[in-house]
Coordinates of C-alpha atoms in Angstrom, one line a residue:
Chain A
X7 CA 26.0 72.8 -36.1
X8 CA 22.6 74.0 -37.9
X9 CA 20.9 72.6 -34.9
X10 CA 23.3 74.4 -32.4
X11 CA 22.6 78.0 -34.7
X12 CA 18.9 77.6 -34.1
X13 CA 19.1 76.4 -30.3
X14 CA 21.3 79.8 -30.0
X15 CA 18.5 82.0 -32.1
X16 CA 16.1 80.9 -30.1
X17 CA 18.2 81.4 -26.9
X18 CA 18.4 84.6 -28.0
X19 CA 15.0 85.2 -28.6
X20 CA 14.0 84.3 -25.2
X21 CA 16.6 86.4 -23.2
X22 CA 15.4 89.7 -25.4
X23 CA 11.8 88.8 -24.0
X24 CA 13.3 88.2 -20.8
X25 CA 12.6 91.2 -18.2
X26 CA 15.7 91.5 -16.6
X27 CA 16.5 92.8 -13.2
X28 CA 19.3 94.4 -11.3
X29 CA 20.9 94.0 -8.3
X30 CA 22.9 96.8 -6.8
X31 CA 25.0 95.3 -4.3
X32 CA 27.2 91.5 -4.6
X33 CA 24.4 89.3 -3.1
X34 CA 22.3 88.0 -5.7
X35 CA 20.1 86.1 -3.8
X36 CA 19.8 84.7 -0.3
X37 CA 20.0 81.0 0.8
X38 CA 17.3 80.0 2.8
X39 CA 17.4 76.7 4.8
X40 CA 14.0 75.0 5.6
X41 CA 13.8 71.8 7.7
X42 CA 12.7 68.2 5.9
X43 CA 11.5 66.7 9.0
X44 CA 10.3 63.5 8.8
X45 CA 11.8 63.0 5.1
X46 CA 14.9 63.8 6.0
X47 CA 16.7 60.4 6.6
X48 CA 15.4 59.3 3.1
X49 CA 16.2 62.2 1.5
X50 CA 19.7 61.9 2.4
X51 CA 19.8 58.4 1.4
X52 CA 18.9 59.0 -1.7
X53 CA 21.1 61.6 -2.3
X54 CA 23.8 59.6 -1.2
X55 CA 22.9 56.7 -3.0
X56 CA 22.7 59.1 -6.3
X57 CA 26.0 60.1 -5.3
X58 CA 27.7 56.5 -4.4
X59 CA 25.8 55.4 -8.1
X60 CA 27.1 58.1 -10.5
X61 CA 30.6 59.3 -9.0
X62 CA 31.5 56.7 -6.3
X63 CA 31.0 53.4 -8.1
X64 CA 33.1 54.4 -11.5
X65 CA 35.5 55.7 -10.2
X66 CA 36.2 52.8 -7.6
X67 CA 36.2 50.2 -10.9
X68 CA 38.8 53.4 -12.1
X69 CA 40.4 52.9 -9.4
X70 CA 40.5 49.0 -9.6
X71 CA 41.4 49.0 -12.4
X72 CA 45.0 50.3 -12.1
X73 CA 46.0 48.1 -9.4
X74 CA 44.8 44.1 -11.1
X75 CA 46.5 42.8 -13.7
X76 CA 43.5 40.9 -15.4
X77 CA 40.6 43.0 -14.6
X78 CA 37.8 41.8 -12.7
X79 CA 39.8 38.5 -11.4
X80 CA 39.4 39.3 -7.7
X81 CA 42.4 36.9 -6.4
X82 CA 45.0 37.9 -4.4
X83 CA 47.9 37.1 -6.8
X84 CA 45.9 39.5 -9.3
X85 CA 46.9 42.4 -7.2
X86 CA 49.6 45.0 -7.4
X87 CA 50.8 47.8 -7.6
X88 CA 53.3 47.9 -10.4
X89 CA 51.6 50.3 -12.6
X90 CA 51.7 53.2 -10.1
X91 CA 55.4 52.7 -8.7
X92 CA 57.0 49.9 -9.8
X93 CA 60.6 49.5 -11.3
X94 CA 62.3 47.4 -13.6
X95 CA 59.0 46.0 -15.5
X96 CA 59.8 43.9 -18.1
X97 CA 57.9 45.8 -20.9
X98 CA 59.0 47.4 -24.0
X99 CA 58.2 51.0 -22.6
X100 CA 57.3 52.3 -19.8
X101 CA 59.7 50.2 -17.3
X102 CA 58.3 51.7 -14.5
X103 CA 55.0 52.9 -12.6
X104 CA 53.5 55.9 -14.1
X105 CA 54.1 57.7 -11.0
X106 CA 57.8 57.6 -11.5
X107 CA 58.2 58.3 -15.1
X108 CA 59.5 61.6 -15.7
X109 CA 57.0 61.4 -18.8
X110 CA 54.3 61.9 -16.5
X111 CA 55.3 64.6 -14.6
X112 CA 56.6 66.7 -17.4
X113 CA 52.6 66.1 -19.2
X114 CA 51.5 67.1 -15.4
X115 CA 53.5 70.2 -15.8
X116 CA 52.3 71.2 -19.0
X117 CA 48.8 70.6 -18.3
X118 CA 48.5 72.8 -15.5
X119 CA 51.0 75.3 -17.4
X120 CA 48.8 75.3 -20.3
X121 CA 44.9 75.1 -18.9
X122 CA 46.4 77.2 -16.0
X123 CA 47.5 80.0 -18.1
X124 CA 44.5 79.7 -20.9
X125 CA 41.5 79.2 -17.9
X126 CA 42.6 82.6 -16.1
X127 CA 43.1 84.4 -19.5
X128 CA 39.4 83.7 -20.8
X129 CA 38.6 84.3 -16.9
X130 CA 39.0 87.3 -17.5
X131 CA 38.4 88.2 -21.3
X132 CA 34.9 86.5 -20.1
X133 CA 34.0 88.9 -17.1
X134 CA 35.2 91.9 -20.0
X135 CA 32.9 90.6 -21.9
X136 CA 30.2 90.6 -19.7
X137 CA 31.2 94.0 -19.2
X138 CA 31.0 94.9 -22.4
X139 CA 28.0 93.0 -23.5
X140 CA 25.7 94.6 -20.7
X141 CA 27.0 98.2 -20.6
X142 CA 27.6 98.8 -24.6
X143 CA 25.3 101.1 -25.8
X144 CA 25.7 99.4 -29.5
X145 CA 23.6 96.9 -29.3
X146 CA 24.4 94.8 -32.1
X147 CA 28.1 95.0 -30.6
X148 CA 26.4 93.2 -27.4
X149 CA 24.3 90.7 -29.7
X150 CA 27.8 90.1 -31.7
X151 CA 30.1 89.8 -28.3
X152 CA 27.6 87.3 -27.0
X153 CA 27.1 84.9 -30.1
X154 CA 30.7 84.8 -31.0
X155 CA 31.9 83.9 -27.8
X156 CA 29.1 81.2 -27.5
X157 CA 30.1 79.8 -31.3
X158 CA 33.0 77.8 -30.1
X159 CA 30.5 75.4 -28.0
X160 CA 28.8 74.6 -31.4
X161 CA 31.6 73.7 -32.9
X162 CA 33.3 70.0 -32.3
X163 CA 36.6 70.3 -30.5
X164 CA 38.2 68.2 -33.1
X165 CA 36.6 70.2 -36.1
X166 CA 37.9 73.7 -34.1
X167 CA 41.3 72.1 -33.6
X168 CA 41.8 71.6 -37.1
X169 CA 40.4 75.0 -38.3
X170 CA 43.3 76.3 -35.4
X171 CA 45.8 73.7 -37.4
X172 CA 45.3 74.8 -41.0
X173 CA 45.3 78.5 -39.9
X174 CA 48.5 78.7 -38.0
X175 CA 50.1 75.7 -39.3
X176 CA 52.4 77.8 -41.9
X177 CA 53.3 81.9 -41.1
X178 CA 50.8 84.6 -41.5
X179 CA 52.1 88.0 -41.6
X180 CA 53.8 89.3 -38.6
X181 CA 52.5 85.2 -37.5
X182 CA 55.0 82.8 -37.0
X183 CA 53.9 79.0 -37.8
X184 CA 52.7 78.0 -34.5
X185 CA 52.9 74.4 -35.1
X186 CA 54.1 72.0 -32.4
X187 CA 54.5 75.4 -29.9
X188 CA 52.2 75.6 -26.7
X189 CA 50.6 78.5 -27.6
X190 CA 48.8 77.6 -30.1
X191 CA 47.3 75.3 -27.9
X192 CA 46.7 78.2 -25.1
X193 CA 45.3 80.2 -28.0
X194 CA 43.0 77.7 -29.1
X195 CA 42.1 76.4 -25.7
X196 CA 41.1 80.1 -24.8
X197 CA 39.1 80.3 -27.7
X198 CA 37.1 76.9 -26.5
X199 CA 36.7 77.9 -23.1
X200 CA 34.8 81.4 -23.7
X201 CA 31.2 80.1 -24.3
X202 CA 31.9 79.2 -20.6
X203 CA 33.8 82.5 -18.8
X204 CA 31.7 84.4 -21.1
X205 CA 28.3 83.3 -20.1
X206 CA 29.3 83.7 -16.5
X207 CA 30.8 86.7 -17.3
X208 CA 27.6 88.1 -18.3
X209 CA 24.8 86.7 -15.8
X210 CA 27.4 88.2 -13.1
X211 CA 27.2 91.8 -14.6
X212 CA 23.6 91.3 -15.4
X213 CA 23.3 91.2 -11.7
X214 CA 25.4 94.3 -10.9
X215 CA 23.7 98.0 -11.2
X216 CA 25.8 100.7 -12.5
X217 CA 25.6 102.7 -9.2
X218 CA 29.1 101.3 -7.5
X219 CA 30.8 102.2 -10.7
X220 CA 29.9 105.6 -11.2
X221 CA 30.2 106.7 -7.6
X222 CA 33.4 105.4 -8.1
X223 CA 33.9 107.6 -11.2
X224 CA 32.2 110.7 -9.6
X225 CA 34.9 110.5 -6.9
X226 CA 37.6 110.7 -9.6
X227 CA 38.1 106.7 -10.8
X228 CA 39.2 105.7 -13.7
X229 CA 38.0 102.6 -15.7
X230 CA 40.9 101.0 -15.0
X231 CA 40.6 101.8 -11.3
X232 CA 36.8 101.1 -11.6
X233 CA 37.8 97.4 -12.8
X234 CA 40.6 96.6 -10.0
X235 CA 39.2 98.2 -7.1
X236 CA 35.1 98.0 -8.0
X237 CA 33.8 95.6 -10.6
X238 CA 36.7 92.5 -9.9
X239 CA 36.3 92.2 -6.2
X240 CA 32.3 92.6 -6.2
X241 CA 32.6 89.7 -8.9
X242 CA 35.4 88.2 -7.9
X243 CA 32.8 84.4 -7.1
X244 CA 32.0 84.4 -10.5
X245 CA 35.4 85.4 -11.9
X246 CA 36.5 82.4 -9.9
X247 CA 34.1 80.4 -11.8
X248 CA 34.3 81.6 -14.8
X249 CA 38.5 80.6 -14.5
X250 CA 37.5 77.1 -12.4
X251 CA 34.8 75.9 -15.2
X252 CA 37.2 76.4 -18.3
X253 CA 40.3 75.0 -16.1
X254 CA 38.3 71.9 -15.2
X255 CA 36.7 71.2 -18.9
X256 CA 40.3 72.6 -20.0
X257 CA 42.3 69.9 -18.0
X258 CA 39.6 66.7 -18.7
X259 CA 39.4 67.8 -22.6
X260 CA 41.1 65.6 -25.4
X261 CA 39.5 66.7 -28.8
X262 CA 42.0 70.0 -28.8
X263 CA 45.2 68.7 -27.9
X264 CA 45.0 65.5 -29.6
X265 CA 45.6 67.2 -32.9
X266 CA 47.3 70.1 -31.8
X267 CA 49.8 68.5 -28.9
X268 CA 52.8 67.1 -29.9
X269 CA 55.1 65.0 -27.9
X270 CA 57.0 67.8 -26.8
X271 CA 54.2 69.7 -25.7
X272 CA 52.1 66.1 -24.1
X273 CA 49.4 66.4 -21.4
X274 CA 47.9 64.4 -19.5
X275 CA 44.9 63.5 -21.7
X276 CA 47.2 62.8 -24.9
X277 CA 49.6 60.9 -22.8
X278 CA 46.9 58.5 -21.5
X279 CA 45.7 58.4 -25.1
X280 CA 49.3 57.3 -25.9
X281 CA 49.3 54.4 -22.8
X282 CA 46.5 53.1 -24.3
X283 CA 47.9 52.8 -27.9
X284 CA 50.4 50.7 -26.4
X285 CA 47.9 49.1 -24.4
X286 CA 48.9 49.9 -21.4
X287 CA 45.4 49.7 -20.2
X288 CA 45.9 49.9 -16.6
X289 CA 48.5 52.7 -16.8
X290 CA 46.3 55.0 -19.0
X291 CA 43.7 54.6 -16.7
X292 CA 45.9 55.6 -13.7
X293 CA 46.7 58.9 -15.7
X294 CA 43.2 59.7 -16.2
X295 CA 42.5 59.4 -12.3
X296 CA 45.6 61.5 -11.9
X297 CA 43.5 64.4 -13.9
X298 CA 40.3 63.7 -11.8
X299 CA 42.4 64.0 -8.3
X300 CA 44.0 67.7 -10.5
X301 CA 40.7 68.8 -11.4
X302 CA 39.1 68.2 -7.8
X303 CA 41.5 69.3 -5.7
X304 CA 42.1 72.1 -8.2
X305 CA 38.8 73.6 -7.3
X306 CA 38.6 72.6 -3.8
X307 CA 42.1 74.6 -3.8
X308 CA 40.4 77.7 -5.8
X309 CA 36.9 77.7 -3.9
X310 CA 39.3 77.9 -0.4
X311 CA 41.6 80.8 -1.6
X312 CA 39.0 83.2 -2.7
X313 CA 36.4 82.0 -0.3
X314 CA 33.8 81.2 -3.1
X315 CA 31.3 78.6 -4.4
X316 CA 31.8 77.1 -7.5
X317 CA 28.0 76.0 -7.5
X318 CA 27.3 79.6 -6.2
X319 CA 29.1 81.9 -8.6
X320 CA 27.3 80.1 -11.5
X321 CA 24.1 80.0 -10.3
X322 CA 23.6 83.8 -9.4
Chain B
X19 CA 32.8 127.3 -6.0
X20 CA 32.0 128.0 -9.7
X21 CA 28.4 128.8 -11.5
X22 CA 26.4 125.8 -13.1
X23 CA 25.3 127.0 -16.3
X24 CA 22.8 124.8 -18.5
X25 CA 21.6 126.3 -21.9
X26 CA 18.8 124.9 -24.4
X27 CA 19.8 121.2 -22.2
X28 CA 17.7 118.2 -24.5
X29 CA 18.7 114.8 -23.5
X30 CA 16.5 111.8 -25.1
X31 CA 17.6 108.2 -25.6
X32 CA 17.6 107.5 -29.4
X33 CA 16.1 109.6 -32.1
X34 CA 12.3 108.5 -32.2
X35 CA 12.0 107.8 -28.6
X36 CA 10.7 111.6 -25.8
X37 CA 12.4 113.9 -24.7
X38 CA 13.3 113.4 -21.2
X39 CA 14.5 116.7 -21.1
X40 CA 13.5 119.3 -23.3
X41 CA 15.2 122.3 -23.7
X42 CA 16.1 123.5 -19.9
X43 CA 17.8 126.5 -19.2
X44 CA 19.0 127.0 -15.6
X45 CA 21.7 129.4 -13.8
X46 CA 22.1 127.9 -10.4
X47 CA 24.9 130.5 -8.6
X48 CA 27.7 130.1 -6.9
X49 CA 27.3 128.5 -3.5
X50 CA 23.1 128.3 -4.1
X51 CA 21.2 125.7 -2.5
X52 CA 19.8 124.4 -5.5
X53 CA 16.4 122.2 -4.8
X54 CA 14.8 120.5 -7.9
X55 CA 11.2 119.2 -6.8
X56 CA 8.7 117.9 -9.5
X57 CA 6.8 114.1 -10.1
X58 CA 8.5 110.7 -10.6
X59 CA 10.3 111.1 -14.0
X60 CA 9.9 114.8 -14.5
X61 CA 13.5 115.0 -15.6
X62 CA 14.6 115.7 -12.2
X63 CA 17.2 113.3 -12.1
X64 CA 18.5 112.8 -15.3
X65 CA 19.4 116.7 -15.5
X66 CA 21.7 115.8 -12.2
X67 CA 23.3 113.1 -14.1
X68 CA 23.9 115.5 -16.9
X69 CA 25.6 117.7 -14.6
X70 CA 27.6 115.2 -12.9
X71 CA 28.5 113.4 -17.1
X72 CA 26.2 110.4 -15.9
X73 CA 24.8 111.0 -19.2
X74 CA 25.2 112.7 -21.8
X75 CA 23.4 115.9 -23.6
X76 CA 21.6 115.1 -26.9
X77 CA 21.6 119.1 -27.4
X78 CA 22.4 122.3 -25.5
X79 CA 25.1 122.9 -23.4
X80 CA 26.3 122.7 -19.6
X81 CA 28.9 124.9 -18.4
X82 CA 30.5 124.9 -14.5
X83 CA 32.2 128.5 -14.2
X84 CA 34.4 129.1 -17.4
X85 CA 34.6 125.6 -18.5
X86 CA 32.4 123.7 -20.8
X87 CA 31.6 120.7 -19.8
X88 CA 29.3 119.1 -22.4
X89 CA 28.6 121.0 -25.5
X90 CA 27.0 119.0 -28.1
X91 CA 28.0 121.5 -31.0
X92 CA 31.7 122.2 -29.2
X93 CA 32.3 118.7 -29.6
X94 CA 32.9 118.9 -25.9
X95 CA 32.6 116.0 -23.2
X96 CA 34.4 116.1 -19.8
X97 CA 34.1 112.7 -18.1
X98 CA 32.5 112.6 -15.0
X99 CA 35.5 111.7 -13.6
X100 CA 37.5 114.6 -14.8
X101 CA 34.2 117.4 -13.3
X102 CA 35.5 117.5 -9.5
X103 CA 31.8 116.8 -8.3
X104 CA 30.4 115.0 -5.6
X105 CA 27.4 113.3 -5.9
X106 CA 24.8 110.9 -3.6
X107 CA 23.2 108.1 -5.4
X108 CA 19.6 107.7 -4.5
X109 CA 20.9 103.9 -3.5
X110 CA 23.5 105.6 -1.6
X111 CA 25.7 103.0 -3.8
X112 CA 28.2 102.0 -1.3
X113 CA 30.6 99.5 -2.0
X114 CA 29.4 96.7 -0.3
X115 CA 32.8 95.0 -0.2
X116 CA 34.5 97.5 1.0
X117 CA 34.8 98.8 5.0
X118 CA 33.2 101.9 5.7
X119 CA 36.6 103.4 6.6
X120 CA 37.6 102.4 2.8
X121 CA 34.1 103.3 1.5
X122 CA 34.7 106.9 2.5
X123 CA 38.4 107.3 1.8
X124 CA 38.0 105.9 -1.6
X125 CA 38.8 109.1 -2.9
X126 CA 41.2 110.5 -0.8
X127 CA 43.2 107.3 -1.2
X128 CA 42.5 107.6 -5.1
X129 CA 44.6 111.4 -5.1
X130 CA 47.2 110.1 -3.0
X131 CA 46.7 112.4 -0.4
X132 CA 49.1 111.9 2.4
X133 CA 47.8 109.6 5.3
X134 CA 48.0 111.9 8.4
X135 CA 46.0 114.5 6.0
X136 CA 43.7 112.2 5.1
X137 CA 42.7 111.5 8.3
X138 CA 41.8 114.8 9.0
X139 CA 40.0 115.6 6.2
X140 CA 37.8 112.1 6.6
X141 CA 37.3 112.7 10.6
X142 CA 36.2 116.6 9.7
X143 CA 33.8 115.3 7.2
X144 CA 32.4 112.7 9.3
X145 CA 31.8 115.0 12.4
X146 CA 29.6 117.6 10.0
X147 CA 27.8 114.7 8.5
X148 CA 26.9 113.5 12.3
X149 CA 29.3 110.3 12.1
X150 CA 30.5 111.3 14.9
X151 CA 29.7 108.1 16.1
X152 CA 32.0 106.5 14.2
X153 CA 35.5 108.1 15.4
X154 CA 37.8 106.4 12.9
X155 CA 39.2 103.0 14.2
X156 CA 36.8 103.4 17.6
X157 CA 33.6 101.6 16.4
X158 CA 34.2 98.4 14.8
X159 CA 31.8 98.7 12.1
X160 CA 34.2 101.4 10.6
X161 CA 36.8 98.5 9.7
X162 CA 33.3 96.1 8.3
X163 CA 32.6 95.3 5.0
X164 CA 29.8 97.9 3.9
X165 CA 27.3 94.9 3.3
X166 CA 27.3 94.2 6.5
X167 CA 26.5 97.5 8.0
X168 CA 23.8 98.4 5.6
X169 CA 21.5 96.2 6.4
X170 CA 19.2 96.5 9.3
X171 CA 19.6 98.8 12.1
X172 CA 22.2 100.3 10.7
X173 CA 20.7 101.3 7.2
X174 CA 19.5 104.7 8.5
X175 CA 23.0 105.8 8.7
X176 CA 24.1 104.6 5.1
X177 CA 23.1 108.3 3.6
X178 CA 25.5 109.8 6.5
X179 CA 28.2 107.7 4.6
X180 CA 27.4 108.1 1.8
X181 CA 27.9 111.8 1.9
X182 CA 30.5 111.5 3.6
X183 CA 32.6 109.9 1.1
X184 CA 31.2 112.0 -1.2
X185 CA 32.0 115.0 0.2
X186 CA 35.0 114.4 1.8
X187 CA 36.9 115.6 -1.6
X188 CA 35.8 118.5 -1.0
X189 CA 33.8 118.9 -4.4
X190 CA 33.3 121.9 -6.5
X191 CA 29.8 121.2 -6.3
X192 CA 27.7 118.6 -4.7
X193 CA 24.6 117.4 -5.5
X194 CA 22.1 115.0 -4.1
X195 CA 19.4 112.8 -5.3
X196 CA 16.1 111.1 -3.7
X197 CA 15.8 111.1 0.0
X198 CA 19.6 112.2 1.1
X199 CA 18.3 114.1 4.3
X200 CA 22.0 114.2 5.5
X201 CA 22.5 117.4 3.2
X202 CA 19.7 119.6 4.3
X203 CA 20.6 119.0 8.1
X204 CA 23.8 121.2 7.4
X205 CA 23.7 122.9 3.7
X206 CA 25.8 126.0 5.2
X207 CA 28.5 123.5 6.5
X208 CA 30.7 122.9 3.3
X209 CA 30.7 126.3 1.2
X210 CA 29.7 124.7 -2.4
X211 CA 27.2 124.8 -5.0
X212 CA 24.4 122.0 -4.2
X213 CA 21.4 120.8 -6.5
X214 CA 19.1 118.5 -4.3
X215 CA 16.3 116.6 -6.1
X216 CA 12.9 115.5 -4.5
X217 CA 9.7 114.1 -5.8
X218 CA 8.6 114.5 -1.8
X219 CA 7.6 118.4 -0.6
X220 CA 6.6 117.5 3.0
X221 CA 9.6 114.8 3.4
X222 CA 12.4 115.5 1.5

């Protein structure tokens, strides 16, 4: 955690020497395309072959994984596919595929409940933030904002979840002990995710002037008109990515909710952690393809509503 | 179509750093053409956004007809929002995700003011600021995101719509900074107090 404390001081350093520059309208910065010619079939190649390495080969031994018995026996007879849909299996628990365990299905609904709900909430604390952090006229309010969002990213989810634990584990005040309850975990969740929404939250309103906002105020706005009908659509790629990021890191994550989850409130992550206590290897590892195929097709759902880039919104 | 008062106007940003403006008094009359012309960072604009509660007064006073408006001794700070004032960025600040047929009935839309009056109001505004061109709901471009129109060709015009929207409030005072030609090419149209500000003599 020292470490992380100087990395941050110095970060900070940097970005106060840092001549910064504003854009007035939503474009950041232009793509521009420039033909590879003769390099071109390699290059593609080797980005494919980068690809087919690092995402396409795990998660095809993932996905082998779940469907053989012994792993890597590659017979026939070695094959099946019990652990995704099969009934009447004659194990202690789990008599069926995961697929049709209602235990599954109800950690499926949580999870996206729970990162859902959490992701869009910091979303949107994170572009206030941002809002905050750049417009504030205090600056030590805008050094504050930014370092105390970012602290949660130094911290190890297991330590945090524990410092969540002791401090709503018996009633505080108008507090009821929040034990067992999902919203500790939203609350703590939101309180991991900000280093993320916060820092796109703030390289988005770096980028925007003040010009749209007080024309908007001259004509008679209000802030909370400026906000809906100025600031939130003109950011609306990196509010999407500032919800997507913390919903995909939220949905994948384990250190939080395997101390703060309890079997009532199960995801996905503690309930694969759980298969493989009873060493259910092959099931377990079915559940955590289950949260890739979420997370993917999460964002490929997001980035086709709002008609953004997930690469795009974080980079400008 | 009130008075614009300033008395004893200092503005500077912190304690140790210049004044940008240093004590300014100014009367500019009801219904005056008001044009401000001096150097790059003369003060010029910051005074407009002092008047418009862009910023706001480190000492003195600012007063539109009977009602104080910024008064560092009063205690007194209208929000922009609150001063009835129109206003053209230098950046002509459009909203670039907005159509132009939103971008210039922002404000109308923001007062609730019944549609069919509306549309007066908007196609009255855009025939004195020479949008004629853009009948509402005839050309296209009306119904386009802003972005898209302010680019190229087109960006001549973005002043034209600017002011428009600006203006179509009817505002107890306008004012326009940096090259707006739009206003001078029919200052007697709307019957309001303007303050124009120019670092260009020959071309303003």
């Amino acid at each position: 955690m020292i470490i992380g404390i100087i990395t941050l001081w110095i970060d900070a350093r940097l970005v106060r020497e840092a001549r910064r520059f504003v854009t007035v309208g939503s474009k950041g910065s232009m793509n521009r395309q420039s033909r590879l010619g003769k390099l071109r079939l390699p290059a593609t190649l080797f980005a494919a072959a980068i690809f087919v390495l690092s995402v396409g080969l795990p998660l095809l031994t993932l996905a082998l994984s779940t469907v053989m018995k012994v792993p890597a026996r590659f017979t026939f007879d070695n094959f099946t596919l019990d652990y995704w849909i099969g009934t009447d299996l004659n194990t202690v628990a789990l008599q069926t595929g995961v697929l049709l365990s209602p235990d599954l299905w109800a950690a499926a609904k949580n999870t996206l409940l729970i990162v859902g709900f959490a992701s869009l909430t910091s979303g949107i604390l994170g572009l206030l933030v941002g809002y905050v952090v750049i417009r504030t006229p205090v600056r030590a309010l805008s050094m504050y904002l930014r370092q105390v969002t970012f602290l949660p990213y130094l911290v190890p989810g297991i330590a945090f979840a524990a410092a969540y634990l002791s401090l709503f584990a018996v009633p505080r005040g108008p507090m009821p002990a929040l034990y067992g309850t999902v919203t500790i975990l939203i609350l703590a969740l939101i309180a991991d995710q900000m280093p993320y929404a916060s820092r796109a939250g703030i390289s988005a309103m770096t980028q925007l002037g003040k010009d749209p906002e007080e024309a908007a105020q001259i004509v008679g706005a209000s802030w909370f008109r400026r906000m809906i009908a100025i600031v939130i659509p003109i950011q609306k790629g990196s509010l999407v990515t500032g919800v997507l990021l913390p919903f995909i890191s939220g949905i994948k994550g384990l250190s939080l909710f395997v101390i703060l989850a309890v079997p009532s409130s199960d995801v996905l992550t503690t309930y694969s952690l759980r298969l493989v206590d009873y060493h259910y290897t092959q099931a377990a590892n079915a559940v955590v393809l289950i949260i890739a195929a979420i997370a993917y097709f999460g964002t490929l759902a997001a980035q086709k509503l709002t008609k953004t880039n997930l690469a795009e919104g974080l980079g400008s | 179509m009130p008075t614009i008062n300033i008395n004893g106007a200092q503005k500077n940003y912190g304690v140790n750093s210049a004044n940008a403006v240093s004590d300014l008094d100014l009367e500019i009359r009801d219904g005056e053409f008001m044009c401000l012309l001096g150097p790059s960072g003369c003060g010029k604009t910051t005074t407009l956004r002092m008047i418009a509660g862009l910023e706001n007064l480190s000492g003195g006073e600012i007063r539109i007809g009977d009602r104080v408006v910024d008064s560092v001794n009063g205690g007194v700070f209208v929000q922009p929002e609150k001063r009835e004032m129109g206003l053209v960025f230098q950046s002509y600040a459009l909203w670039p995700h907005m159509t132009i047929e939103r971008n210039t009935d922002f404000g109308l839309r923001l007062r609730k003011i019944p549609k069919p009056n509306a549309r007066r109001v908007l196609k009255r505004s855009c025939r004195r600021w020479t949008l004629r061109n853009i009948a509402i709901a005839i050309l296209p471009s009306f119904r386009r995101p802003a972005a898209a129109c302010c680019s190229g060709a087109h960006a001549g015009n973005q002043s034209g719509r600017s002011v428009t929207g600006r203006t179509a409030l009817k505002p107890r005072c306008a004012f326009a900074s940096g090259n707006a030609r739009r206003v001078e090419a029919d200052p007697q149209g709307i019957k309001t107090t303007i303050v124009f500000v120019t670092h260009d003599q020959w071309n303003p």
